[in-house]
Amino acid sequence: MPVGTYNGPDRLVFAIDLGTTMTAVAYAHLRMGAIPQFRMVTRWPGQEDAQGECKVPTAVRYDYNGQPVHFGAEAVDVEHEQDGPLATWFKLWLHPEELRDTYGLEAPALPEGVPLERVYSDFLHYVFKHAQQFVKNVAMSNEVQENYDIVMAIPNAWDNRQQTFIRNAAVAANIFPRNFDPRRLLFVSESEASVHFAIEHVPDIGAWLRPNTTFAVLDAGGSTVDTTLYKCIKTWPKLQLVEVTASECVQAGSALLDQDIENLVKKKLETWKGVTPFYISAIVAEWEKKTKRKFNRGGRDVVIAIGQDRITFTNSEVSDIFHRPVSAIISSVEAALSRLDKDVTCTALLMVGGFAESAYLRDFLGLCLNKHNVKQIMMDEATKKAAAEGACIWYSKQYVVARAARTTYGVRVDEDYDVKKYPYHRARPPCVDEDDGRLRAEDVFSVLVRKNQIVQNDEAVSFPYFELYEKNPSPRELGDFSCELLYCDAPIPPNYAADLEGALLPSVRHACTLKADLSRLYNNLEVKRHQRTGKPYWRLNFKVEVFFGQTSLCANLVWNENGKVKKGSVSVIPDSVV
Protein backbone atom coordinates (compact mmCIF):
# COMPACT_ATOMS: atom_id res chain seq x y z
CA MET A 1 0.00 0.00 0.00
CA PRO A 2 1.69 3.29 -1.04
CA VAL A 3 2.61 5.75 1.64
CA GLY A 4 1.51 8.78 -0.41
CA THR A 5 2.76 12.35 -0.20
CA TYR A 6 3.66 14.20 2.97
CA ASN A 7 1.51 17.23 3.77
CA GLY A 8 3.23 18.73 6.81
CA PRO A 9 6.04 21.24 7.25
CA ASP A 10 9.55 20.32 6.14
CA ARG A 11 11.21 18.33 8.89
CA LEU A 12 13.98 15.83 9.51
CA VAL A 13 12.78 13.01 11.74
CA PHE A 14 14.79 10.32 13.50
CA ALA A 15 13.01 7.24 14.87
CA ILE A 16 14.77 5.18 17.54
CA ASP A 17 13.91 1.65 18.56
CA LEU A 18 16.05 1.14 21.65
CA GLY A 19 15.61 -2.59 22.22
CA THR A 20 16.71 -4.85 25.03
CA THR A 21 19.50 -6.44 23.02
CA MET A 22 19.67 -4.42 19.78
CA THR A 23 18.92 -0.84 18.72
CA ALA A 24 17.97 0.58 15.33
CA VAL A 25 17.50 4.11 13.97
CA ALA A 26 15.46 5.14 10.93
CA TYR A 27 15.28 8.60 9.42
CA ALA A 28 13.42 10.60 6.79
CA HIS A 29 13.71 14.12 5.42
CA LEU A 30 10.04 15.06 5.03
CA ARG A 31 9.17 17.70 2.44
CA MET A 32 5.75 19.13 1.66
CA GLY A 33 4.18 17.41 -1.35
CA ALA A 34 6.96 14.81 -1.70
CA ILE A 35 6.71 11.05 -1.17
CA PRO A 36 8.72 10.27 1.98
CA GLN A 37 11.76 8.03 1.72
CA PHE A 38 12.42 6.06 4.90
CA ARG A 39 15.95 4.83 5.42
CA MET A 40 17.94 3.07 8.12
CA VAL A 41 21.15 4.19 9.77
CA THR A 42 23.88 1.66 8.98
CA ARG A 43 27.68 1.26 9.22
CA TRP A 44 27.87 1.35 12.99
CA PRO A 45 31.32 1.55 14.62
CA GLY A 46 32.80 -1.88 15.20
CA GLN A 47 30.54 -3.41 12.54
CA GLU A 48 32.43 -2.32 9.44
CA ASP A 49 32.59 -5.93 8.25
CA ALA A 50 28.78 -6.12 8.25
CA GLN A 51 27.88 -3.60 5.56
CA GLY A 52 24.23 -2.66 5.60
CA GLU A 53 23.69 -3.89 9.18
CA CYS A 54 20.97 -1.65 10.59
CA LYS A 55 21.12 -2.78 14.21
CA VAL A 56 23.70 -2.17 16.90
CA PRO A 57 23.98 -3.96 20.27
CA THR A 58 22.32 -2.06 23.11
CA ALA A 59 25.39 -1.96 25.32
CA VAL A 60 27.75 0.46 27.06
CA ARG A 61 31.17 -0.44 28.48
CA TYR A 62 32.30 1.69 31.44
CA ASP A 63 35.75 2.02 32.92
CA TYR A 64 36.32 1.48 36.63
CA ASN A 65 35.75 5.20 37.27
CA GLY A 66 32.23 5.01 35.86
CA GLN A 67 33.04 6.70 32.53
CA PRO A 68 31.70 5.27 29.23
CA VAL A 69 34.52 4.01 27.01
CA HIS A 70 32.86 1.75 24.39
CA PHE A 71 29.40 1.47 22.84
CA GLY A 72 27.50 -1.03 20.73
CA ALA A 73 29.54 -3.74 19.02
CA GLU A 74 32.76 -2.34 20.43
CA ALA A 75 31.33 -2.56 23.95
CA VAL A 76 30.54 -6.26 23.69
CA ASP A 77 33.84 -7.11 21.96
CA VAL A 78 35.72 -9.56 24.19
CA GLU A 79 38.92 -7.59 23.61
CA HIS A 80 37.50 -4.78 25.74
CA GLU A 81 36.29 -6.91 28.63
CA GLN A 82 39.23 -5.87 30.80
CA ASP A 83 38.40 -2.18 30.32
CA GLY A 84 35.55 -2.31 32.82
CA PRO A 85 31.97 -3.50 33.46
CA LEU A 86 29.34 -3.82 30.74
CA ALA A 87 25.80 -2.40 30.91
CA THR A 88 23.40 -4.57 28.89
CA TRP A 89 19.70 -5.35 28.88
CA PHE A 90 19.18 -2.13 30.86
CA LYS A 91 15.84 -1.56 29.13
CA LEU A 92 14.41 -4.21 31.47
CA TRP A 93 14.84 -1.84 34.42
CA LEU A 94 12.26 0.49 32.83
CA HIS A 95 9.56 -2.16 32.50
CA PRO A 96 6.65 -1.76 34.94
CA GLU A 97 7.31 -3.77 38.06
CA GLU A 98 4.25 -5.96 37.56
CA LEU A 99 5.53 -6.92 34.08
CA ARG A 100 8.97 -7.85 35.41
CA ASP A 101 7.54 -9.83 38.32
CA THR A 102 5.06 -11.79 36.22
CA TYR A 103 7.49 -13.21 33.68
CA GLY A 104 10.74 -13.32 35.61
CA LEU A 105 13.17 -11.95 33.03
CA GLU A 106 16.09 -10.78 35.15
CA ALA A 107 17.67 -7.41 34.50
CA PRO A 108 21.48 -7.59 34.86
CA ALA A 109 22.99 -5.37 37.53
CA LEU A 110 24.19 -1.97 36.36
CA PRO A 111 27.86 -1.02 36.75
CA GLU A 112 28.53 0.12 40.31
CA GLY A 113 27.88 3.84 40.79
CA VAL A 114 26.22 4.30 37.39
CA PRO A 115 22.46 5.03 37.68
CA LEU A 116 19.98 3.93 35.02
CA GLU A 117 19.33 7.42 33.68
CA ARG A 118 23.06 7.87 33.15
CA VAL A 119 23.26 4.64 31.13
CA TYR A 120 20.28 5.72 29.03
CA SER A 121 21.65 9.20 28.41
CA ASP A 122 25.12 7.87 27.51
CA PHE A 123 23.71 5.36 25.05
CA LEU A 124 21.17 7.78 23.55
CA HIS A 125 23.96 10.33 23.05
CA TYR A 126 26.05 7.74 21.22
CA VAL A 127 23.19 6.48 19.06
CA PHE A 128 21.85 9.89 18.11
CA LYS A 129 25.20 11.54 17.40
CA HIS A 130 26.19 8.63 15.15
CA ALA A 131 22.82 8.81 13.37
CA GLN A 132 23.17 12.57 12.96
CA GLN A 133 26.65 12.21 11.46
CA PHE A 134 25.51 9.34 9.24
CA VAL A 135 22.67 11.42 7.79
CA LYS A 136 24.96 14.40 7.37
CA ASN A 137 27.40 12.27 5.36
CA VAL A 138 24.61 10.82 3.24
CA ALA A 139 22.85 14.12 2.63
CA MET A 140 26.10 16.10 2.32
CA SER A 141 24.37 18.92 4.20
CA ASN A 142 24.56 20.75 7.52
CA GLU A 143 20.81 21.31 7.77
CA VAL A 144 20.43 18.15 9.86
CA GLN A 145 22.22 19.68 12.83
CA GLU A 146 19.31 21.56 14.44
CA ASN A 147 16.01 21.08 12.60
CA TYR A 148 14.97 17.61 13.74
CA ASP A 149 12.32 15.74 15.68
CA ILE A 150 12.70 12.33 17.33
CA VAL A 151 10.21 9.50 17.72
CA MET A 152 10.87 6.76 20.28
CA ALA A 153 9.19 3.37 19.79
CA ILE A 154 8.27 1.94 23.21
CA PRO A 155 6.52 -1.21 24.50
CA ASN A 156 2.74 -1.16 24.78
CA ALA A 157 2.93 -1.47 28.58
CA TRP A 158 4.97 1.71 29.05
CA ASP A 159 3.24 4.95 30.03
CA ASN A 160 4.07 8.52 31.02
CA ARG A 161 6.50 7.36 33.70
CA GLN A 162 8.83 5.81 31.15
CA GLN A 163 8.26 8.64 28.67
CA THR A 164 9.26 11.26 31.23
CA PHE A 165 12.34 9.21 32.14
CA ILE A 166 13.41 9.15 28.48
CA ARG A 167 12.74 12.88 28.08
CA ASN A 168 15.06 13.58 31.00
CA ALA A 169 17.68 11.22 29.58
CA ALA A 170 17.49 12.99 26.18
CA VAL A 171 18.18 16.31 27.90
CA ALA A 172 21.07 14.81 29.86
CA ALA A 173 22.42 13.43 26.56
CA ASN A 174 22.45 16.96 25.08
CA ILE A 175 20.05 15.88 22.36
CA PHE A 176 17.57 18.57 23.41
CA PRO A 177 17.93 21.67 25.62
CA ARG A 178 16.19 21.61 28.99
CA ASN A 179 13.32 23.86 27.85
CA PHE A 180 12.75 22.14 24.48
CA ASP A 181 9.32 21.97 22.84
CA PRO A 182 7.90 18.59 24.01
CA ARG A 183 6.45 18.04 20.52
CA ARG A 184 9.99 17.49 19.24
CA LEU A 185 10.25 14.19 21.16
CA LEU A 186 7.28 11.92 20.47
CA PHE A 187 6.44 8.39 21.54
CA VAL A 188 4.59 5.61 19.75
CA SER A 189 3.94 2.06 20.88
CA GLU A 190 5.99 -0.62 19.17
CA SER A 191 2.77 -2.24 17.92
CA GLU A 192 1.52 0.99 16.37
CA ALA A 193 4.90 1.61 14.77
CA SER A 194 4.87 -1.95 13.47
CA VAL A 195 1.41 -1.66 11.90
CA HIS A 196 2.66 1.34 9.93
CA PHE A 197 5.66 -0.71 8.82
CA ALA A 198 3.40 -3.61 7.85
CA ILE A 199 1.08 -1.44 5.77
CA GLU A 200 4.10 -0.28 3.82
CA HIS A 201 5.66 -3.71 3.29
CA VAL A 202 3.05 -6.52 3.46
CA PRO A 203 2.66 -7.94 -0.07
CA ASP A 204 -0.75 -7.22 -1.64
CA ILE A 205 -2.15 -5.77 1.58
CA GLY A 206 -4.61 -3.75 -0.46
CA ALA A 207 -6.22 -6.98 -1.64
CA TRP A 208 -7.64 -7.72 1.81
CA LEU A 209 -7.37 -4.53 3.88
CA ARG A 210 -10.74 -2.94 3.28
CA PRO A 211 -13.21 -0.95 5.44
CA ASN A 212 -14.50 -3.03 8.39
CA THR A 213 -11.58 -5.47 8.14
CA THR A 214 -10.19 -6.43 11.57
CA PHE A 215 -6.63 -7.70 11.85
CA ALA A 216 -3.90 -8.13 14.47
CA VAL A 217 -0.25 -7.14 14.71
CA LEU A 218 2.16 -9.15 16.83
CA ASP A 219 5.48 -7.45 17.51
CA ALA A 220 7.85 -10.01 19.00
CA GLY A 221 11.00 -8.32 20.25
CA GLY A 222 13.82 -9.04 22.64
CA SER A 223 12.01 -8.58 25.94
CA THR A 224 8.35 -7.74 25.24
CA VAL A 225 5.84 -9.16 22.79
CA ASP A 226 2.94 -6.85 21.96
CA THR A 227 -0.37 -7.84 20.36
CA THR A 228 -2.80 -5.22 19.08
CA LEU A 229 -6.06 -5.56 17.16
CA TYR A 230 -7.03 -2.95 14.58
CA LYS A 231 -10.12 -2.27 12.52
CA CYS A 232 -9.89 -0.50 9.17
CA ILE A 233 -12.36 2.40 9.06
CA LYS A 234 -11.60 3.60 5.56
CA THR A 235 -8.86 3.42 2.95
CA TRP A 236 -9.60 6.54 0.92
CA PRO A 237 -8.59 9.34 0.73
CA LYS A 238 -6.48 8.37 3.73
CA LEU A 239 -6.19 5.06 5.53
CA GLN A 240 -7.72 5.16 9.01
CA LEU A 241 -7.40 2.49 11.69
CA VAL A 242 -8.78 2.19 15.22
CA GLU A 243 -7.73 -0.12 18.00
CA VAL A 244 -10.44 -2.66 18.70
CA THR A 245 -9.50 -3.49 22.29
CA ALA A 246 -6.71 -2.85 24.77
CA SER A 247 -3.38 -4.16 23.53
CA GLU A 248 -1.56 -7.03 25.20
CA CYS A 249 2.03 -6.84 26.38
CA VAL A 250 3.93 -9.81 27.81
CA GLN A 251 7.57 -10.05 28.81
CA ALA A 252 8.18 -13.11 26.67
CA GLY A 253 10.68 -11.96 24.06
CA SER A 254 13.63 -13.83 22.63
CA ALA A 255 15.92 -12.67 25.45
CA LEU A 256 14.15 -15.23 27.65
CA LEU A 257 15.54 -17.92 25.36
CA ASP A 258 19.06 -16.54 25.64
CA GLN A 259 18.78 -16.41 29.42
CA ASP A 260 17.52 -20.00 29.64
CA ILE A 261 20.03 -21.41 27.16
CA GLU A 262 22.85 -19.76 29.14
CA ASN A 263 21.58 -21.43 32.31
CA LEU A 264 21.40 -24.77 30.50
CA VAL A 265 24.95 -24.33 29.16
CA LYS A 266 26.26 -23.62 32.66
CA LYS A 267 24.54 -26.74 33.94
CA LYS A 268 25.97 -28.91 31.15
CA LEU A 269 29.48 -27.57 31.63
CA GLU A 270 29.59 -27.47 35.42
CA THR A 271 32.01 -30.42 35.51
CA TRP A 272 34.23 -29.10 32.72
CA LYS A 273 37.55 -27.58 33.68
CA GLY A 274 38.69 -24.21 32.43
CA VAL A 275 35.24 -22.96 31.37
CA THR A 276 35.27 -19.15 31.31
CA PRO A 277 32.46 -16.60 30.94
CA PHE A 278 33.89 -15.91 27.46
CA TYR A 279 33.39 -19.52 26.49
CA ILE A 280 29.78 -19.55 27.72
CA SER A 281 29.09 -16.25 25.94
CA ALA A 282 30.51 -17.69 22.72
CA ILE A 283 28.13 -20.66 22.91
CA VAL A 284 25.15 -18.37 23.52
CA ALA A 285 26.25 -16.15 20.62
CA GLU A 286 26.41 -19.17 18.28
CA TRP A 287 22.98 -20.26 19.49
CA GLU A 288 21.58 -16.80 18.84
CA LYS A 289 23.18 -16.55 15.40
CA LYS A 290 22.55 -20.01 13.95
CA THR A 291 20.03 -21.96 16.00
CA LYS A 292 17.38 -19.84 17.67
CA ARG A 293 15.66 -18.69 14.48
CA LYS A 294 15.65 -22.09 12.72
CA PHE A 295 14.85 -24.44 15.60
CA ASN A 296 11.52 -26.24 15.40
CA ARG A 297 9.80 -29.00 17.35
CA GLY A 298 10.23 -32.57 16.29
CA GLY A 299 13.59 -31.96 14.65
CA ARG A 300 17.10 -33.15 15.35
CA ASP A 301 19.18 -32.49 18.41
CA VAL A 302 21.08 -29.20 18.40
CA VAL A 303 24.87 -29.25 18.17
CA ILE A 304 26.84 -26.04 18.71
CA ALA A 305 30.51 -26.04 17.73
CA ILE A 306 33.05 -23.83 19.51
CA GLY A 307 36.51 -24.50 18.16
CA GLN A 308 37.12 -28.23 18.54
CA ASP A 309 34.37 -28.64 21.14
CA ARG A 310 30.82 -29.82 20.43
CA ILE A 311 27.97 -29.04 22.81
CA THR A 312 24.80 -31.10 22.24
CA PHE A 313 21.30 -30.11 23.31
CA THR A 314 18.45 -32.56 22.85
CA ASN A 315 15.40 -31.41 20.95
CA SER A 316 13.41 -31.87 24.14
CA GLU A 317 15.75 -29.61 26.13
CA VAL A 318 15.50 -26.80 23.59
CA SER A 319 11.74 -27.25 23.23
CA ASP A 320 11.40 -26.80 26.99
CA ILE A 321 13.25 -23.50 26.69
CA PHE A 322 10.89 -22.29 23.97
CA HIS A 323 7.80 -23.48 25.79
CA ARG A 324 7.67 -20.74 28.45
CA PRO A 325 7.76 -17.62 26.24
CA VAL A 326 5.77 -19.18 23.39
CA SER A 327 3.01 -20.25 25.80
CA ALA A 328 2.86 -16.72 27.21
CA ILE A 329 2.64 -15.24 23.71
CA ILE A 330 -0.14 -17.59 22.63
CA SER A 331 -2.07 -16.84 25.82
CA SER A 332 -1.80 -13.09 25.15
CA VAL A 333 -3.01 -13.52 21.56
CA GLU A 334 -5.92 -15.65 22.79
CA ALA A 335 -6.77 -13.00 25.38
CA ALA A 336 -6.89 -10.26 22.75
CA LEU A 337 -8.99 -12.33 20.34
CA SER A 338 -11.40 -13.31 23.14
CA ARG A 339 -12.39 -9.67 23.62
CA LEU A 340 -13.69 -9.32 20.07
CA ASP A 341 -17.45 -9.01 19.68
CA LYS A 342 -19.09 -12.22 18.51
CA ASP A 343 -19.95 -10.73 15.13
CA VAL A 344 -16.36 -9.54 14.50
CA THR A 345 -13.82 -11.76 12.75
CA CYS A 346 -10.07 -11.21 12.82
CA THR A 347 -8.82 -11.75 9.28
CA ALA A 348 -5.06 -11.88 9.71
CA LEU A 349 -2.21 -11.60 12.17
CA LEU A 350 0.87 -9.75 10.91
CA MET A 351 4.12 -10.84 12.56
CA VAL A 352 7.04 -8.45 12.97
CA GLY A 353 10.12 -8.23 15.17
CA GLY A 354 13.22 -10.39 15.49
CA PHE A 355 11.50 -13.18 17.49
CA ALA A 356 8.82 -13.37 14.78
CA GLU A 357 11.41 -15.12 12.60
CA SER A 358 11.43 -18.12 14.98
CA ALA A 359 10.13 -21.22 13.20
CA TYR A 360 9.08 -22.67 16.58
CA LEU A 361 6.97 -19.61 17.46
CA ARG A 362 5.39 -19.43 14.02
CA ASP A 363 4.52 -23.13 14.10
CA PHE A 364 2.78 -23.14 17.48
CA LEU A 365 1.15 -19.76 16.93
CA GLY A 366 -0.15 -21.06 13.63
CA LEU A 367 -1.96 -23.86 15.45
CA CYS A 368 -3.62 -21.27 17.67
CA LEU A 369 -4.60 -19.04 14.75
CA ASN A 370 -6.02 -21.93 12.73
CA LYS A 371 -8.63 -22.47 15.45
CA HIS A 372 -9.80 -18.90 14.92
CA ASN A 373 -9.50 -18.97 11.11
CA VAL A 374 -6.88 -16.22 11.30
CA LYS A 375 -4.25 -16.07 8.57
CA GLN A 376 -0.63 -15.72 9.71
CA ILE A 377 1.32 -13.25 7.57
CA MET A 378 5.05 -12.64 7.48
CA MET A 379 6.69 -9.83 5.56
CA ASP A 380 9.25 -10.04 2.78
CA GLU A 381 11.17 -7.19 4.39
CA ALA A 382 13.41 -7.91 7.39
CA THR A 383 11.09 -7.24 10.31
CA LYS A 384 13.92 -6.60 12.77
CA LYS A 385 13.75 -2.96 11.70
CA ALA A 386 9.94 -2.77 11.87
CA ALA A 387 9.61 -0.61 14.98
CA ALA A 388 12.23 1.97 13.92
CA GLU A 389 11.10 2.37 10.32
CA GLY A 390 7.46 2.09 11.35
CA ALA A 391 7.88 4.90 13.88
CA CYS A 392 9.25 7.07 11.08
CA ILE A 393 6.24 6.26 8.88
CA TRP A 394 3.93 6.92 11.84
CA TYR A 395 5.34 10.43 12.21
CA SER A 396 4.38 11.32 8.65
CA LYS A 397 1.04 9.48 8.36
CA GLN A 398 -0.46 8.49 11.73
CA TYR A 399 -3.04 6.06 10.39
CA VAL A 400 -4.39 5.19 13.85
CA VAL A 401 -7.15 7.65 14.79
CA ALA A 402 -8.46 5.99 17.96
CA ARG A 403 -6.97 3.81 20.68
CA ALA A 404 -8.28 1.51 23.38
CA ALA A 405 -7.58 2.37 27.00
CA ARG A 406 -5.21 -0.21 28.52
CA THR A 407 -6.61 0.37 32.00
CA THR A 408 -9.41 2.17 33.83
CA TYR A 409 -8.51 5.75 34.73
CA GLY A 410 -10.25 7.89 37.31
CA VAL A 411 -9.88 10.58 39.97
CA ARG A 412 -10.61 10.75 43.68
CA VAL A 413 -13.54 13.11 44.31
CA ASP A 414 -15.90 14.23 47.08
CA GLU A 415 -19.57 13.94 46.08
CA ASP A 416 -22.64 15.59 47.57
CA TYR A 417 -23.96 12.97 49.98
CA ASP A 418 -27.09 11.46 48.40
CA VAL A 419 -27.98 7.82 49.18
CA LYS A 420 -30.91 7.86 46.74
CA LYS A 421 -28.75 8.94 43.80
CA TYR A 422 -25.67 7.01 44.95
CA PRO A 423 -26.72 3.93 47.00
CA TYR A 424 -23.09 3.09 47.75
CA HIS A 425 -22.93 6.21 49.94
CA ARG A 426 -24.70 4.13 52.62
CA ALA A 427 -21.46 2.16 53.11
CA ARG A 428 -19.68 5.09 54.75
CA PRO A 429 -20.69 7.95 57.02
CA PRO A 430 -20.82 11.43 55.46
CA CYS A 431 -18.53 14.28 56.42
CA VAL A 432 -19.31 18.00 56.67
CA ASP A 433 -17.40 20.27 54.32
CA GLU A 434 -15.94 23.03 56.49
CA ASP A 435 -15.93 25.55 53.63
CA ASP A 436 -19.55 25.39 52.46
CA GLY A 437 -21.29 23.24 55.11
CA ARG A 438 -22.48 20.54 52.70
CA LEU A 439 -22.53 16.83 53.51
CA ARG A 440 -19.95 14.99 51.40
CA ALA A 441 -18.99 11.42 50.53
CA GLU A 442 -15.19 11.41 50.49
CA ASP A 443 -12.67 9.55 48.30
CA VAL A 444 -15.13 8.35 45.66
CA PHE A 445 -13.46 6.77 42.60
CA SER A 446 -14.84 8.72 39.64
CA VAL A 447 -14.19 6.83 36.39
CA LEU A 448 -12.98 8.90 33.43
CA VAL A 449 -12.35 6.11 30.92
CA ARG A 450 -12.76 2.36 31.27
CA LYS A 451 -10.37 -0.37 30.20
CA ASN A 452 -10.92 -1.34 26.53
CA GLN A 453 -12.94 1.83 25.90
CA ILE A 454 -12.16 3.26 22.44
CA VAL A 455 -11.09 6.91 22.60
CA GLN A 456 -10.53 9.11 19.55
CA ASN A 457 -7.25 11.00 19.12
CA ASP A 458 -8.90 14.39 19.62
CA GLU A 459 -11.48 13.25 22.18
CA ALA A 460 -11.17 14.83 25.61
CA VAL A 461 -12.66 13.39 28.79
CA SER A 462 -13.37 16.19 31.24
CA PHE A 463 -14.33 16.45 34.89
CA PRO A 464 -15.43 19.50 36.92
CA TYR A 465 -13.27 20.86 39.68
CA PHE A 466 -13.41 23.77 42.11
CA GLU A 467 -11.32 25.57 44.71
CA LEU A 468 -12.71 27.40 47.75
CA TYR A 469 -11.21 30.45 49.50
CA GLU A 470 -12.20 32.02 52.84
CA LYS A 471 -11.05 35.48 51.73
CA ASN A 472 -11.11 37.21 48.37
CA PRO A 473 -7.74 36.10 46.92
CA SER A 474 -5.42 37.95 44.59
CA PRO A 475 -4.46 36.21 41.32
CA ARG A 476 -1.22 35.03 42.93
CA GLU A 477 -3.10 33.70 45.97
CA LEU A 478 -5.23 31.41 43.79
CA GLY A 479 -2.30 29.01 43.95
CA ASP A 480 -1.90 25.80 41.98
CA PHE A 481 -4.42 23.19 41.00
CA SER A 482 -3.21 19.67 41.71
CA CYS A 483 -4.92 16.31 41.65
CA GLU A 484 -4.03 12.64 41.33
CA LEU A 485 -4.90 10.68 38.21
CA LEU A 486 -5.51 7.10 39.32
CA TYR A 487 -5.79 3.81 37.48
CA CYS A 488 -7.36 0.47 38.28
CA ASP A 489 -6.87 -2.90 36.55
CA ALA A 490 -9.75 -4.63 38.35
CA PRO A 491 -12.55 -5.82 36.02
CA ILE A 492 -15.02 -3.72 38.00
CA PRO A 493 -13.52 -0.58 39.57
CA PRO A 494 -14.43 0.08 43.22
CA ASN A 495 -16.86 2.79 44.29
CA TYR A 496 -14.21 4.30 46.54
CA ALA A 497 -10.57 4.95 45.71
CA ALA A 498 -9.35 4.84 49.30
CA ASP A 499 -10.11 3.27 52.65
CA LEU A 500 -11.49 5.16 55.65
CA GLU A 501 -7.97 6.32 56.57
CA GLY A 502 -7.44 7.78 53.09
CA ALA A 503 -4.96 5.18 51.81
CA LEU A 504 -5.51 3.96 48.25
CA LEU A 505 -7.19 0.57 47.94
CA PRO A 506 -4.96 -2.30 46.68
CA SER A 507 -6.67 -2.31 43.26
CA VAL A 508 -6.18 1.44 42.78
CA ARG A 509 -2.81 2.98 42.00
CA HIS A 510 -1.36 6.39 41.34
CA ALA A 511 -0.80 7.10 37.64
CA CYS A 512 0.41 10.68 37.73
CA THR A 513 -0.25 14.14 39.18
CA LEU A 514 -2.02 16.81 37.14
CA LYS A 515 -0.85 20.29 38.05
CA ALA A 516 -1.61 23.80 36.75
CA ASP A 517 -1.29 27.47 37.71
CA LEU A 518 -4.71 29.01 38.52
CA SER A 519 -3.70 32.69 38.40
CA ARG A 520 -5.20 33.15 34.92
CA LEU A 521 -8.65 32.17 36.25
CA TYR A 522 -9.00 35.18 38.56
CA ASN A 523 -11.96 36.66 36.65
CA ASN A 524 -13.86 33.40 37.11
CA LEU A 525 -14.17 33.74 40.91
CA GLU A 526 -17.70 33.64 42.36
CA VAL A 527 -18.85 34.84 45.80
CA LYS A 528 -20.95 32.28 47.74
CA ARG A 529 -22.53 32.09 51.22
CA HIS A 530 -21.88 29.37 53.76
CA GLN A 531 -25.08 27.33 54.25
CA ARG A 532 -24.88 27.34 58.07
CA THR A 533 -23.02 30.51 59.03
CA GLY A 534 -23.94 32.79 56.13
CA LYS A 535 -20.33 33.94 55.85
CA PRO A 536 -19.04 34.68 52.35
CA TYR A 537 -16.49 32.50 50.62
CA TRP A 538 -15.06 32.52 47.11
CA ARG A 539 -15.40 29.63 44.68
CA LEU A 540 -13.38 29.01 41.53
CA ASN A 541 -15.01 26.65 39.00
CA PHE A 542 -13.17 25.02 36.11
CA LYS A 543 -12.78 21.75 34.26
CA VAL A 544 -9.86 19.49 33.54
CA GLU A 545 -9.86 17.71 30.19
CA VAL A 546 -7.62 14.70 29.64
CA PHE A 547 -6.77 13.14 26.28
CA PHE A 548 -6.52 9.37 26.67
CA GLY A 549 -6.59 8.57 22.95
CA GLN A 550 -3.16 9.94 22.10
CA THR A 551 0.21 8.23 22.32
CA SER A 552 1.16 10.42 25.31
CA LEU A 553 -1.16 11.50 28.10
CA CYS A 554 -1.92 15.23 28.01
CA ALA A 555 -4.41 17.55 29.69
CA ASN A 556 -5.83 21.09 29.64
CA LEU A 557 -7.47 23.43 32.10
CA VAL A 558 -10.81 24.77 30.79
CA TRP A 559 -12.84 27.71 32.16
CA ASN A 560 -15.38 30.32 31.14
CA GLU A 561 -14.46 33.97 31.16
CA ASN A 562 -16.92 36.64 30.03
CA GLY A 563 -18.89 34.08 28.06
CA LYS A 564 -15.83 32.69 26.28
CA VAL A 565 -14.21 29.28 26.76
CA LYS A 566 -10.53 29.53 27.60
CA LYS A 567 -7.87 26.85 27.99
CA GLY A 568 -4.53 26.56 29.72
CA SER A 569 -1.89 23.88 29.93
CA VAL A 570 -1.74 21.21 32.62
CA SER A 571 1.52 19.53 33.55
CA VAL A 572 1.43 15.72 33.73
CA ILE A 573 3.88 14.66 36.44
CA PRO A 574 4.36 10.89 36.73
CA ASP A 575 6.00 8.93 39.51
CA SER A 576 9.62 7.95 39.09
CA VAL A 577 10.17 4.55 37.48
CA VAL A 578 13.32 3.80 39.50
XYZ file of C-alpha atoms in Angstrom, residues 15-26 55-60 87-92 94-95 116-117 119-128 150-155 158 165-166 169-170 175 187-188 190 221-224 384 387-388 391:
61
model
C 13.009 7.242 14.870
C 14.774 5.185 17.536
C 13.912 1.655 18.563
C 16.051 1.138 21.653
C 15.609 -2.594 22.220
C 16.710 -4.854 25.035
C 19.501 -6.438 23.018
C 19.673 -4.421 19.784
C 18.917 -0.835 18.717
C 17.965 0.584 15.331
C 17.500 4.106 13.971
C 15.462 5.136 10.932
C 21.118 -2.782 14.215
C 23.704 -2.165 16.899
C 23.978 -3.964 20.268
C 22.316 -2.057 23.107
C 25.387 -1.960 25.318
C 27.746 0.464 27.059
C 25.800 -2.401 30.913
C 23.405 -4.570 28.888
C 19.698 -5.347 28.881
C 19.183 -2.133 30.855
C 15.840 -1.558 29.134
C 14.414 -4.210 31.467
C 12.259 0.495 32.832
C 9.560 -2.156 32.496
C 19.984 3.926 35.017
C 19.328 7.424 33.677
C 23.256 4.637 31.125
C 20.280 5.716 29.030
C 21.650 9.205 28.412
C 25.116 7.867 27.513
C 23.708 5.357 25.051
C 21.174 7.778 23.551
C 23.961 10.326 23.051
C 26.055 7.735 21.216
C 23.186 6.478 19.057
C 21.854 9.891 18.114
C 12.702 12.327 17.334
C 10.207 9.497 17.722
C 10.865 6.761 20.281
C 9.188 3.366 19.792
C 8.273 1.944 23.215
C 6.522 -1.214 24.501
C 4.965 1.714 29.050
C 12.339 9.214 32.138
C 13.414 9.147 28.484
C 17.678 11.216 29.577
C 17.489 12.986 26.184
C 20.054 15.881 22.356
C 6.442 8.388 21.537
C 4.592 5.612 19.750
C 5.993 -0.616 19.167
C 11.000 -8.316 20.250
C 13.815 -9.044 22.638
C 12.014 -8.575 25.944
C 8.352 -7.737 25.237
C 13.919 -6.604 12.768
C 9.614 -0.608 14.979
C 12.229 1.970 13.924
C 7.877 4.900 13.881
